[in-house]
């Protein structure tokens, strides 16, 4: 079974630039999550989708972050404009349904300079 | 608001030791609890998932226990090996999202 795929693995951008990350969840998984992990901390949920609908985006900085999951399969997370404090690893995860075991991708390491 | 704390923050042990990692949470109304492993520069690998109705789960040399009423979970690693060196994260699930602790960095010396 293929796991959660994310791209790119690494990205370096200057502050005020924009960036986009892509995630393809495990086939058949209805629930998709985007987490932000700052160095030395545990992952923090940014947004959760159930199929193509948003379940929870309470911790998403909506003035600069946006995410979509068109057709209820793969998803993109965008940051525009980026700030220095956005430097982190962005992890995508999926589960069959809410509350089921979550499987994580390799993550995208973003460095904002 | 759920808060998850992991103790110790870092641990260094000689190969072969048995060890215990601790996780505590403030809101006991959880759906399940998961333990993850994270290698440097990598994503998270699920190790064990304990449903709220369960007391423990075992996988190979790993055993995780859950005491929901006291808000605690422990991950027991038997006969540690250098390959066990990684960051171990616990996360509690209320059925809608995972709330993570900051992790325990484990180093097993050969």
PDB file of N, CA and C in Angstrom, chain A residues 22-86:
ATOM      1  N   UNK A  22       2.213  20.184  -1.781  1.00  0.00           N
ATOM      2  CA  UNK A  22       1.235  19.238  -2.311  1.00  0.00           C
ATOM      3  C   UNK A  22       1.224  17.956  -1.500  1.00  0.00           C
ATOM      4  N   UNK A  23       0.050  17.353  -1.353  1.00  0.00           N
ATOM      5  CA  UNK A  23      -0.098  16.106  -0.606  1.00  0.00           C
ATOM      6  C   UNK A  23      -1.072  15.188  -1.320  1.00  0.00           C
ATOM      7  N   UNK A  24      -0.677  13.929  -1.457  1.00  0.00           N
ATOM      8  CA  UNK A  24      -1.573  12.897  -1.981  1.00  0.00           C
ATOM      9  C   UNK A  24      -1.766  11.852  -0.893  1.00  0.00           C
ATOM     10  N   UNK A  25      -2.950  11.741  -0.315  1.00  0.00           N
ATOM     11  CA  UNK A  25      -3.151  10.828   0.808  1.00  0.00           C
ATOM     12  C   UNK A  25      -3.218   9.373   0.352  1.00  0.00           C
ATOM     13  N   UNK A  26      -3.302   8.479   1.310  1.00  0.00           N
ATOM     14  CA  UNK A  26      -3.479   7.066   1.007  1.00  0.00           C
ATOM     15  C   UNK A  26      -4.837   6.887   0.322  1.00  0.00           C
ATOM     16  N   UNK A  27      -4.851   6.070  -0.694  1.00  0.00           N
ATOM     17  CA  UNK A  27      -6.077   5.867  -1.475  1.00  0.00           C
ATOM     18  C   UNK A  27      -7.227   5.412  -0.583  1.00  0.00           C
ATOM     19  N   UNK A  28      -8.354   6.107  -0.727  1.00  0.00           N
ATOM     20  CA  UNK A  28      -9.536   5.729   0.034  1.00  0.00           C
ATOM     21  C   UNK A  28      -9.682   6.435   1.369  1.00  0.00           C
ATOM     22  N   UNK A  29      -8.651   7.163   1.791  1.00  0.00           N
ATOM     23  CA  UNK A  29      -8.729   7.874   3.067  1.00  0.00           C
ATOM     24  C   UNK A  29      -9.527   9.157   2.905  1.00  0.00           C
ATOM     25  N   UNK A  30     -10.596   9.245   3.698  1.00  0.00           N
ATOM     26  CA  UNK A  30     -11.483  10.398   3.589  1.00  0.00           C
ATOM     27  C   UNK A  30     -10.955  11.629   4.326  1.00  0.00           C
ATOM     28  N   UNK A  31     -10.179  11.390   5.374  1.00  0.00           N
ATOM     29  CA  UNK A  31      -9.731  12.497   6.223  1.00  0.00           C
ATOM     30  C   UNK A  31      -8.286  12.859   5.908  1.00  0.00           C
ATOM     31  N   UNK A  32      -8.037  14.143   5.729  1.00  0.00           N
ATOM     32  CA  UNK A  32      -6.680  14.634   5.417  1.00  0.00           C
ATOM     33  C   UNK A  32      -6.357  15.788   6.351  1.00  0.00           C
ATOM     34  N   UNK A  33      -5.144  15.786   6.875  1.00  0.00           N
ATOM     35  CA  UNK A  33      -4.690  16.795   7.832  1.00  0.00           C
ATOM     36  C   UNK A  33      -3.412  17.462   7.321  1.00  0.00           C
ATOM     37  N   UNK A  34      -3.286  18.746   7.615  1.00  0.00           N
ATOM     38  CA  UNK A  34      -2.019  19.468   7.460  1.00  0.00           C
ATOM     39  C   UNK A  34      -1.572  19.911   8.856  1.00  0.00           C
ATOM     40  N   UNK A  35      -0.326  19.557   9.194  1.00  0.00           N
ATOM     41  CA  UNK A  35       0.266  19.948  10.467  1.00  0.00           C
ATOM     42  C   UNK A  35       1.508  20.794  10.208  1.00  0.00           C
ATOM     43  N   UNK A  36       1.788  21.699  11.143  1.00  0.00           N
ATOM     44  CA  UNK A  36       3.018  22.482  11.131  1.00  0.00           C
ATOM     45  C   UNK A  36       3.870  22.057  12.322  1.00  0.00           C
ATOM     46  N   UNK A  37       5.128  21.695  12.067  1.00  0.00           N
ATOM     47  CA  UNK A  37       6.023  21.307  13.161  1.00  0.00           C
ATOM     48  C   UNK A  37       7.230  22.218  13.183  1.00  0.00           C
ATOM     49  N   UNK A  38       7.268  23.092  14.180  1.00  0.00           N
ATOM     50  CA  UNK A  38       8.411  23.966  14.381  1.00  0.00           C
ATOM     51  C   UNK A  38       9.474  23.195  15.140  1.00  0.00           C
ATOM     52  N   UNK A  39      10.727  23.480  14.848  1.00  0.00           N
ATOM     53  CA  UNK A  39      11.850  22.739  15.425  1.00  0.00           C
ATOM     54  C   UNK A  39      11.736  22.646  16.940  1.00  0.00           C
ATOM     55  N   UNK A  40      11.814  21.429  17.473  1.00  0.00           N
ATOM     56  CA  UNK A  40      11.783  21.228  18.912  1.00  0.00           C
ATOM     57  C   UNK A  40      10.390  21.133  19.503  1.00  0.00           C
ATOM     58  N   UNK A  41       9.375  21.218  18.656  1.00  0.00           N
ATOM     59  CA  UNK A  41       7.995  21.146  19.135  1.00  0.00           C
ATOM     60  C   UNK A  41       7.262  19.987  18.470  1.00  0.00           C
ATOM     61  N   UNK A  42       6.120  19.625  19.058  1.00  0.00           N
ATOM     62  CA  UNK A  42       5.269  18.633  18.411  1.00  0.00           C
ATOM     63  C   UNK A  42       4.477  19.272  17.288  1.00  0.00           C
ATOM     64  N   UNK A  43       3.974  18.464  16.367  1.00  0.00           N
ATOM     65  CA  UNK A  43       3.164  19.005  15.267  1.00  0.00           C
ATOM     66  C   UNK A  43       1.903  19.686  15.792  1.00  0.00           C
ATOM     67  N   UNK A  44       1.490  20.757  15.095  1.00  0.00           N
ATOM     68  CA  UNK A  44       0.277  21.487  15.435  1.00  0.00           C
ATOM     69  C   UNK A  44      -0.658  21.457  14.229  1.00  0.00           C
ATOM     70  N   UNK A  45      -1.921  21.100  14.468  1.00  0.00           N
ATOM     71  CA  UNK A  45      -2.876  21.011  13.369  1.00  0.00           C
ATOM     72  C   UNK A  45      -3.158  22.379  12.765  1.00  0.00           C
ATOM     73  N   UNK A  46      -3.050  22.463  11.439  1.00  0.00           N
ATOM     74  CA  UNK A  46      -3.426  23.677  10.732  1.00  0.00           C
ATOM     75  C   UNK A  46      -4.844  23.565  10.176  1.00  0.00           C
ATOM     76  N   UNK A  47      -5.114  22.454   9.498  1.00  0.00           N
ATOM     77  CA  UNK A  47      -6.424  22.287   8.868  1.00  0.00           C
ATOM     78  C   UNK A  47      -6.716  20.806   8.682  1.00  0.00           C
ATOM     79  N   UNK A  48      -8.000  20.463   8.799  1.00  0.00           N
ATOM     80  CA  UNK A  48      -8.459  19.092   8.604  1.00  0.00           C
ATOM     81  C   UNK A  48      -9.591  19.077   7.597  1.00  0.00           C
ATOM     82  N   UNK A  49      -9.501  18.172   6.636  1.00  0.00           N
ATOM     83  CA  UNK A  49     -10.550  17.979   5.632  1.00  0.00           C
ATOM     84  C   UNK A  49     -11.226  16.629   5.840  1.00  0.00           C
ATOM     85  N   UNK A  50     -12.510  16.591   5.621  1.00  0.00           N
ATOM     86  CA  UNK A  50     -13.244  15.342   5.508  1.00  0.00           C
ATOM     87  C   UNK A  50     -13.781  15.345   4.079  1.00  0.00           C
ATOM     88  N   UNK A  51     -13.245  14.436   3.256  1.00  0.00           N
ATOM     89  CA  UNK A  51     -13.476  14.497   1.803  1.00  0.00           C
ATOM     90  C   UNK A  51     -13.042  15.884   1.317  1.00  0.00           C
ATOM     91  N   UNK A  52     -13.884  16.654   0.681  1.00  0.00           N
ATOM     92  CA  UNK A  52     -13.422  17.966   0.207  1.00  0.00           C
ATOM     93  C   UNK A  52     -13.929  19.106   1.081  1.00  0.00           C
ATOM     94  N   UNK A  53     -14.490  18.779   2.245  1.00  0.00           N
ATOM     95  CA  UNK A  53     -14.988  19.801   3.152  1.00  0.00           C
ATOM     96  C   UNK A  53     -14.053  20.041   4.323  1.00  0.00           C
ATOM     97  N   UNK A  54     -13.975  21.302   4.780  1.00  0.00           N
ATOM     98  CA  UNK A  54     -13.129  21.657   5.919  1.00  0.00           C
ATOM     99  C   UNK A  54     -13.853  21.331   7.222  1.00  0.00           C
ATOM    100  N   UNK A  55     -13.167  20.544   8.082  1.00  0.00           N
ATOM    101  CA  UNK A  55     -13.734  20.188   9.378  1.00  0.00           C
ATOM    102  C   UNK A  55     -13.245  21.142  10.463  1.00  0.00           C
ATOM    103  N   UNK A  56     -11.938  21.463  10.403  1.00  0.00           N
ATOM    104  CA  UNK A  56     -11.341  22.309  11.440  1.00  0.00           C
ATOM    105  C   UNK A  56     -10.220  23.124  10.811  1.00  0.00           C
ATOM    106  N   UNK A  57     -10.328  24.405  10.837  1.00  0.00           N
ATOM    107  CA  UNK A  57      -9.230  25.294  10.397  1.00  0.00           C
ATOM    108  C   UNK A  57      -9.012  26.397  11.411  1.00  0.00           C
ATOM    109  N   UNK A  58      -9.332  26.109  12.673  1.00  0.00           N
ATOM    110  CA  UNK A  58      -9.284  27.128  13.716  1.00  0.00           C
ATOM    111  C   UNK A  58      -7.872  27.651  13.978  1.00  0.00           C
ATOM    112  N   UNK A  59      -6.844  26.858  13.687  1.00  0.00           N
ATOM    113  CA  UNK A  59      -5.472  27.298  13.946  1.00  0.00           C
ATOM    114  C   UNK A  59      -4.735  27.664  12.653  1.00  0.00           C
ATOM    115  N   UNK A  60      -5.455  27.822  11.584  1.00  0.00           N
ATOM    116  CA  UNK A  60      -4.838  28.229  10.311  1.00  0.00           C
ATOM    117  C   UNK A  60      -4.794  29.750  10.236  1.00  0.00           C
ATOM    118  N   UNK A  61      -3.613  30.333  10.081  1.00  0.00           N
ATOM    119  CA  UNK A  61      -3.527  31.801   9.935  1.00  0.00           C
ATOM    120  C   UNK A  61      -4.093  32.226   8.576  1.00  0.00           C
ATOM    121  N   UNK A  62      -5.353  32.511   8.560  1.00  0.00           N
ATOM    122  CA  UNK A  62      -6.062  32.657   7.295  1.00  0.00           C
ATOM    123  C   UNK A  62      -5.666  33.910   6.505  1.00  0.00           C
ATOM    124  N   UNK A  63      -4.952  34.837   7.166  1.00  0.00           N
ATOM    125  CA  UNK A  63      -4.520  36.025   6.424  1.00  0.00           C
ATOM    126  C   UNK A  63      -3.405  35.682   5.437  1.00  0.00           C
ATOM    127  N   UNK A  64      -2.722  34.539   5.672  1.00  0.00           N
ATOM    128  CA  UNK A  64      -1.604  34.209   4.778  1.00  0.00           C
ATOM    129  C   UNK A  64      -1.613  32.754   4.311  1.00  0.00           C
ATOM    130  N   UNK A  65      -2.299  31.893   5.030  1.00  0.00           N
ATOM    131  CA  UNK A  65      -2.339  30.471   4.693  1.00  0.00           C
ATOM    132  C   UNK A  65      -3.689  30.132   4.055  1.00  0.00           C
ATOM    133  N   UNK A  66      -3.628  29.252   3.050  1.00  0.00           N
ATOM    134  CA  UNK A  66      -4.870  28.722   2.462  1.00  0.00           C
ATOM    135  C   UNK A  66      -4.626  27.274   2.069  1.00  0.00           C
ATOM    136  N   UNK A  67      -5.693  26.515   2.050  1.00  0.00           N
ATOM    137  CA  UNK A  67      -5.585  25.104   1.666  1.00  0.00           C
ATOM    138  C   UNK A  67      -6.856  24.696   0.945  1.00  0.00           C
ATOM    139  N   UNK A  68      -6.681  23.747   0.050  1.00  0.00           N
ATOM    140  CA  UNK A  68      -7.843  23.218  -0.651  1.00  0.00           C
ATOM    141  C   UNK A  68      -7.660  21.734  -0.905  1.00  0.00           C
ATOM    142  N   UNK A  69      -8.789  21.057  -1.056  1.00  0.00           N
ATOM    143  CA  UNK A  69      -8.772  19.633  -1.361  1.00  0.00           C
ATOM    144  C   UNK A  69      -9.874  19.391  -2.385  1.00  0.00           C
ATOM    145  N   UNK A  70      -9.585  19.807  -3.588  1.00  0.00           N
ATOM    146  CA  UNK A  70     -10.550  19.656  -4.668  1.00  0.00           C
ATOM    147  C   UNK A  70     -10.746  18.175  -4.955  1.00  0.00           C
ATOM    148  N   UNK A  71     -11.966  17.777  -5.215  1.00  0.00           N
ATOM    149  CA  UNK A  71     -12.318  16.401  -5.568  1.00  0.00           C
ATOM    150  C   UNK A  71     -12.085  15.422  -4.420  1.00  0.00           C
ATOM    151  N   UNK A  72     -11.758  15.940  -3.237  1.00  0.00           N
ATOM    152  CA  UNK A  72     -11.637  15.070  -2.077  1.00  0.00           C
ATOM    153  C   UNK A  72     -10.477  14.103  -2.092  1.00  0.00           C
ATOM    154  N   UNK A  73      -9.454  14.368  -2.913  1.00  0.00           N
ATOM    155  CA  UNK A  73      -8.299  13.455  -2.956  1.00  0.00           C
ATOM    156  C   UNK A  73      -7.057  14.215  -2.512  1.00  0.00           C
ATOM    157  N   UNK A  74      -6.250  14.697  -3.476  1.00  0.00           N
ATOM    158  CA  UNK A  74      -5.032  15.388  -3.074  1.00  0.00           C
ATOM    159  C   UNK A  74      -5.342  16.815  -2.625  1.00  0.00           C
ATOM    160  N   UNK A  75      -4.339  17.402  -1.977  1.00  0.00           N
ATOM    161  CA  UNK A  75      -4.535  18.704  -1.347  1.00  0.00           C
ATOM    162  C   UNK A  75      -3.310  19.575  -1.557  1.00  0.00           C
ATOM    163  N   UNK A  76      -3.531  20.885  -1.551  1.00  0.00           N
ATOM    164  CA  UNK A  76      -2.420  21.838  -1.580  1.00  0.00           C
ATOM    165  C   UNK A  76      -2.564  22.809  -0.423  1.00  0.00           C
ATOM    166  N   UNK A  77      -1.430  23.182   0.143  1.00  0.00           N
ATOM    167  CA  UNK A  77      -1.348  24.186   1.203  1.00  0.00           C
ATOM    168  C   UNK A  77      -0.486  25.322   0.667  1.00  0.00           C
ATOM    169  N   UNK A  78      -0.982  26.545   0.763  1.00  0.00           N
ATOM    170  CA  UNK A  78      -0.251  27.698   0.240  1.00  0.00           C
ATOM    171  C   UNK A  78       0.014  28.711   1.335  1.00  0.00           C
ATOM    172  N   UNK A  79       1.158  29.351   1.248  1.00  0.00           N
ATOM    173  CA  UNK A  79       1.510  30.450   2.156  1.00  0.00           C
ATOM    174  C   UNK A  79       1.844  31.658   1.280  1.00  0.00           C
ATOM    175  N   UNK A  80       1.138  32.775   1.541  1.00  0.00           N
ATOM    176  CA  UNK A  80       1.374  33.979   0.752  1.00  0.00           C
ATOM    177  C   UNK A  80       0.926  35.210   1.537  1.00  0.00           C
ATOM    178  N   UNK A  81       1.828  36.095   1.938  1.00  0.00           N
ATOM    179  CA  UNK A  81       3.282  36.019   1.816  1.00  0.00           C
ATOM    180  C   UNK A  81       3.905  35.302   3.007  1.00  0.00           C
ATOM    181  N   UNK A  82       5.046  34.689   2.812  1.00  0.00           N
ATOM    182  CA  UNK A  82       5.714  33.958   3.889  1.00  0.00           C
ATOM    183  C   UNK A  82       6.441  34.902   4.842  1.00  0.00           C
ATOM    184  N   UNK A  83       6.478  34.479   6.116  1.00  0.00           N
ATOM    185  CA  UNK A  83       7.226  35.202   7.143  1.00  0.00           C
ATOM    186  C   UNK A  83       8.327  34.292   7.669  1.00  0.00           C
ATOM    187  N   UNK A  84       9.296  34.906   8.342  1.00  0.00           N
ATOM    188  CA  UNK A  84      10.413  34.121   8.886  1.00  0.00           C
ATOM    189  C   UNK A  84       9.908  33.018   9.824  1.00  0.00           C
ATOM    190  N   UNK A  85       8.857  33.341  10.614  1.00  0.00           N
ATOM    191  CA  UNK A  85       8.361  32.380  11.599  1.00  0.00           C
ATOM    192  C   UNK A  85       7.601  31.209  10.974  1.00  0.00           C
ATOM    193  N   UNK A  86       7.426  31.233   9.655  1.00  0.00           N
ATOM    194  CA  UNK A  86       6.790  30.101   8.983  1.00  0.00           C
ATOM    195  C   UNK A  86       7.774  28.969   8.716  1.00  0.00           C
TER     196      UNK A  86
END
